[in-house]
PDB file of C-alpha atoms and ligand atoms in Angstrom:
ATOM      1  CA  MET A 546       9.296  -6.735   5.501  1.00  0.00           C
ATOM      2  CA  THR A 547       9.489  -3.103   6.661  1.00  0.00           C
ATOM      3  CA  ASP A 548      10.464  -4.073  10.239  1.00  0.00           C
ATOM      4  CA  CYS A 549      13.438  -6.347   9.221  1.00  0.00           C
ATOM      5  CA  LEU A 550      16.804  -5.003   9.720  1.00  0.00           C
ATOM      6  CA  PHE A 551      18.352  -6.888   6.819  1.00  0.00           C
ATOM      7  CA  CYS A 552      15.376  -6.106   4.397  1.00  0.00           C
ATOM      8  CA  LYS A 553      16.318  -2.259   5.204  1.00  0.00           C
ATOM      9  CA  MET A 554      19.791  -3.142   3.841  1.00  0.00           C
ATOM     10  CA  VAL A 555      18.412  -4.694   0.848  1.00  0.00           C
ATOM     11  CA  SER A 556      16.105  -1.617   0.195  1.00  0.00           C
ATOM     12  CA  GLY A 557      18.724   0.922   0.927  1.00  0.00           C
ATOM     13  CA  ASP A 558      17.108   2.421   4.008  1.00  0.00           C
ATOM     14  CA  ILE A 559      20.179   1.390   5.875  1.00  0.00           C
ATOM     15  CA  THR A 560      23.496   1.480   3.916  1.00  0.00           C
ATOM     16  CA  PRO A 561      25.731  -1.443   5.084  1.00  0.00           C
ATOM     17  CA  ASP A 562      29.520  -1.817   4.177  1.00  0.00           C
ATOM     18  CA  THR A 563      28.694  -3.859   1.122  1.00  0.00           C
ATOM     19  CA  VAL A 564      31.214  -6.360  -0.306  1.00  0.00           C
ATOM     20  CA  TYR A 565      29.298  -7.994  -3.124  1.00  0.00           C
ATOM     21  CA  GLU A 566      25.794  -7.676  -4.645  1.00  0.00           C
ATOM     22  CA  ASP A 567      23.830  -9.471  -7.405  1.00  0.00           C
ATOM     23  CA  ASP A 568      20.093  -9.903  -8.164  1.00  0.00           C
ATOM     24  CA  GLN A 569      19.719 -12.550  -5.604  1.00  0.00           C
ATOM     25  CA  VAL A 570      22.027 -11.750  -2.587  1.00  0.00           C
ATOM     26  CA  LEU A 571      23.725  -8.755  -0.796  1.00  0.00           C
ATOM     27  CA  ALA A 572      26.923  -9.375   1.318  1.00  0.00           C
ATOM     28  CA  PHE A 573      28.304  -6.846   3.813  1.00  0.00           C
ATOM     29  CA  ARG A 574      30.624  -6.619   6.667  1.00  0.00           C
ATOM     30  CA  ASP A 575      29.286  -7.593  10.127  1.00  0.00           C
ATOM     31  CA  LEU A 576      28.879  -4.652  12.543  1.00  0.00           C
ATOM     32  CA  ASN A 577      30.571  -6.738  15.399  1.00  0.00           C
ATOM     33  CA  PRO A 578      33.147  -8.776  13.580  1.00  0.00           C
ATOM     34  CA  GLN A 579      34.199 -11.945  15.213  1.00  0.00           C
ATOM     35  CA  ALA A 580      37.240 -12.356  12.973  1.00  0.00           C
ATOM     36  CA  PRO A 581      39.419 -10.104  10.764  1.00  0.00           C
ATOM     37  CA  LEU A 582      37.097 -10.864   7.926  1.00  0.00           C
ATOM     38  CA  HIS A 583      33.333 -11.260   8.966  1.00  0.00           C
ATOM     39  CA  VAL A 584      30.848 -10.969   6.181  1.00  0.00           C
ATOM     40  CA  LEU A 585      27.028 -11.738   6.314  1.00  0.00           C
ATOM     41  CA  VAL A 586      25.669 -13.201   2.937  1.00  0.00           C
ATOM     42  CA  ILE A 587      21.874 -12.725   2.651  1.00  0.00           C
ATOM     43  CA  PRO A 588      19.212 -13.564   0.245  1.00  0.00           C
ATOM     44  CA  LYS A 589      17.440 -10.413  -0.946  1.00  0.00           C
ATOM     45  CA  GLN A 590      14.064 -12.204  -0.661  1.00  0.00           C
ATOM     46  CA  HIS A 591      12.703 -12.075   2.935  1.00  0.00           C
ATOM     47  CA  VAL A 592      12.075 -15.264   4.579  1.00  0.00           C
ATOM     48  CA  SER A 593      12.838 -15.849   8.316  1.00  0.00           C
ATOM     49  CA  THR A 594      15.108 -18.781   8.935  1.00  0.00           C
ATOM     50  CA  LEU A 595      16.982 -21.664   7.300  1.00  0.00           C
ATOM     51  CA  ASN A 596      13.803 -23.514   7.735  1.00  0.00           C
ATOM     52  CA  ASP A 597      12.369 -21.497   4.921  1.00  0.00           C
ATOM     53  CA  LEU A 598      15.041 -22.402   2.436  1.00  0.00           C
ATOM     54  CA  ASN A 599      13.603 -25.540   1.178  1.00  0.00           C
ATOM     55  CA  ASP A 600      13.078 -27.466  -2.148  1.00  0.00           C
ATOM     56  CA  SER A 601      11.393 -24.510  -3.697  1.00  0.00           C
ATOM     57  CA  ASN A 602      14.397 -22.395  -3.285  1.00  0.00           C
ATOM     58  CA  GLU A 603      17.349 -24.578  -2.653  1.00  0.00           C
ATOM     59  CA  GLN A 604      19.196 -22.916  -5.559  1.00  0.00           C
ATOM     60  CA  LEU A 605      19.314 -19.749  -3.509  1.00  0.00           C
ATOM     61  CA  ALA A 606      20.971 -21.920  -0.587  1.00  0.00           C
ATOM     62  CA  GLY A 607      23.652 -23.065  -2.996  1.00  0.00           C
ATOM     63  CA  HIS A 608      24.163 -19.471  -4.293  1.00  0.00           C
ATOM     64  CA  LEU A 609      24.768 -18.025  -0.728  1.00  0.00           C
ATOM     65  CA  LEU A 610      27.767 -20.718  -0.370  1.00  0.00           C
ATOM     66  CA  ALA A 611      29.018 -20.005  -3.746  1.00  0.00           C
ATOM     67  CA  VAL A 612      29.076 -16.226  -3.084  1.00  0.00           C
ATOM     68  CA  ALA A 613      30.658 -16.806   0.279  1.00  0.00           C
ATOM     69  CA  ALA A 614      33.546 -18.661  -1.492  1.00  0.00           C
ATOM     70  CA  LYS A 615      33.898 -15.952  -4.136  1.00  0.00           C
ATOM     71  CA  ILE A 616      34.348 -13.236  -1.440  1.00  0.00           C
ATOM     72  CA  ALA A 617      36.713 -15.427   0.506  1.00  0.00           C
ATOM     73  CA  ALA A 618      38.821 -15.715  -2.689  1.00  0.00           C
ATOM     74  CA  GLN A 619      38.475 -11.905  -3.534  1.00  0.00           C
ATOM     75  CA  GLU A 620      39.747 -11.104   0.048  1.00  0.00           C
ATOM     76  CA  GLY A 621      42.615 -13.505  -0.227  1.00  0.00           C
ATOM     77  CA  TYR A 622      41.488 -16.320   2.049  1.00  0.00           C
ATOM     78  CA  ALA A 623      40.955 -19.234  -0.346  1.00  0.00           C
ATOM     79  CA  ASP A 624      44.003 -21.109   0.560  1.00  0.00           C
ATOM     80  CA  SER A 625      44.368 -20.203   4.174  1.00  0.00           C
ATOM     81  CA  GLY A 626      40.840 -21.156   4.721  1.00  0.00           C
ATOM     82  CA  TYR A 627      37.741 -19.803   6.349  1.00  0.00           C
ATOM     83  CA  ARG A 628      34.288 -20.937   7.958  1.00  0.00           C
ATOM     84  CA  THR A 629      30.730 -20.346   7.022  1.00  0.00           C
ATOM     85  CA  VAL A 630      28.044 -20.734   9.484  1.00  0.00           C
ATOM     86  CA  MET A 631      24.241 -20.320   9.139  1.00  0.00           C
ATOM     87  CA  ASN A 632      22.433 -20.162  12.697  1.00  0.00           C
ATOM     88  CA  CYS A 633      18.871 -21.191  12.836  1.00  0.00           C
ATOM     89  CA  ASN A 634      16.444 -20.301  15.756  1.00  0.00           C
ATOM     90  CA  ALA A 635      17.033 -20.071  19.467  1.00  0.00           C
ATOM     91  CA  ASP A 636      19.488 -23.098  19.959  1.00  0.00           C
ATOM     92  CA  GLY A 637      21.534 -22.243  16.787  1.00  0.00           C
ATOM     93  CA  GLY A 638      22.040 -18.702  18.116  1.00  0.00           C
ATOM     94  CA  GLN A 639      19.909 -16.869  15.522  1.00  0.00           C
ATOM     95  CA  THR A 640      19.408 -13.157  16.477  1.00  0.00           C
ATOM     96  CA  VAL A 641      18.182 -11.462  13.135  1.00  0.00           C
ATOM     97  CA  PHE A 642      15.286 -13.370  11.545  1.00  0.00           C
ATOM     98  CA  HIS A 643      16.327 -12.880   8.086  1.00  0.00           C
ATOM     99  CA  PRO A 644      18.674 -15.794   6.831  1.00  0.00           C
ATOM    100  CA  HIS A 645      22.402 -14.946   6.642  1.00  0.00           C
ATOM    101  CA  LEU A 646      25.450 -16.908   5.943  1.00  0.00           C
ATOM    102  CA  HIS A 647      28.299 -15.784   8.189  1.00  0.00           C
ATOM    103  CA  LEU A 648      31.695 -15.870   6.463  1.00  0.00           C
ATOM    104  CA  PHE A 649      34.686 -15.873   8.901  1.00  0.00           C
ATOM    105  CA  ALA A 650      38.294 -15.707   8.020  1.00  0.00           C
ATOM    106  CA  GLY A 651      41.805 -14.338   9.052  1.00  0.00           C
ATOM    107  CA  ARG A 652      42.287 -16.280  12.123  1.00  0.00           C
ATOM    108  CA  LYS A 653      42.376 -20.114  13.058  1.00  0.00           C
ATOM    109  CA  MET A 654      38.903 -21.350  13.885  1.00  0.00           C
ATOM    110  CA  GLN A 655      38.154 -23.513  16.933  1.00  0.00           C
ATOM    111  CA  TRP A 656      36.402 -26.843  16.516  1.00  0.00           C
ATOM    112  CA  PRO A 657      33.873 -28.086  17.600  1.00  0.00           C
ATOM    113  CA  ALA A 658      32.115 -24.687  17.311  1.00  0.00           C
ATOM    114  CA  GLY A 659      30.781 -23.421  20.782  1.00  0.00           C
TER     115      GLY A 659
HETATM  116  P1  5GP B 409      22.909 -14.151  14.059  1.00  0.00           P
HETATM  117  O1  5GP B 409      23.309 -14.220  15.648  1.00  0.00           O
HETATM  118  O2  5GP B 409      21.395 -13.890  13.921  1.00  0.00           O
HETATM  119  O3  5GP B 409      23.450 -15.396  13.467  1.00  0.00           O
HETATM  120  O4  5GP B 409      23.870 -13.101  13.505  1.00  0.00           O
HETATM  121  C1  5GP B 409      23.316 -11.776  13.341  1.00  0.00           C
HETATM  122  C2  5GP B 409      24.515 -10.842  13.020  1.00  0.00           C
HETATM  123  O5  5GP B 409      24.078  -9.608  12.447  1.00  0.00           O
HETATM  124  C3  5GP B 409      25.516 -10.631  14.213  1.00  0.00           C
HETATM  125  O6  5GP B 409      26.797 -11.222  13.832  1.00  0.00           O
HETATM  126  C4  5GP B 409      25.393  -9.158  14.315  1.00  0.00           C
HETATM  127  O7  5GP B 409      26.729  -8.580  14.736  1.00  0.00           O
HETATM  128  C5  5GP B 409      25.013  -8.715  12.958  1.00  0.00           C
HETATM  129  N1  5GP B 409      24.354  -7.376  13.056  1.00  0.00           N
HETATM  130  C6  5GP B 409      23.333  -7.040  13.846  1.00  0.00           C
HETATM  131  N2  5GP B 409      22.981  -5.914  13.574  1.00  0.00           N
HETATM  132  C7  5GP B 409      23.587  -5.320  12.497  1.00  0.00           C
HETATM  133  C8  5GP B 409      23.825  -4.169  11.770  1.00  0.00           C
HETATM  134  O8  5GP B 409      23.029  -3.384  11.896  1.00  0.00           O
HETATM  135  N3  5GP B 409      24.704  -4.089  10.744  1.00  0.00           N
HETATM  136  C9  5GP B 409      25.652  -5.099  10.421  1.00  0.00           C
HETATM  137  N4  5GP B 409      26.412  -5.016   9.445  1.00  0.00           N
HETATM  138  N5  5GP B 409      25.490  -6.294  11.027  1.00  0.00           N
HETATM  139  C10 5GP B 409      24.525  -6.350  12.136  1.00  0.00           C
HETATM  140 ZN1   ZN B 410      14.061  -9.467   6.042  1.00  0.00          ZN
END
């Protein structure tokens, strides 16, 4: 998708602050961090929302979580804790329509989420 911001990061047209990459996913620091660690983990394949991660590619959804856990450990937050969030569509607060798993760490998270 040429007009998708996150696809431009996958293609290299835009260079994010990458913290992890493999053949399926890219992870980079959020431009507007909401915690001392705020990383976005995205599939390299373009789909629009979590609604598009279904039975045909559910392995990918699991991989996004596994990568987030790996990054949290690499950054030293495995024991203190962290939060993962995936927003979907308007009521979920999604603003970039390429799925992305937020990884937050480094501060005490509030619950319930706002
Ligand atoms: P959403 O609201 O869709 O769940 O999250 C989109 C996220 O993308 C936001 O946290 C926002 O700060 C981040 N973001 C938007 N544009 C850019 C960008 O150009 N670079 C990076 N690294 N993050 C971005
Ligand atoms: Zn995309």
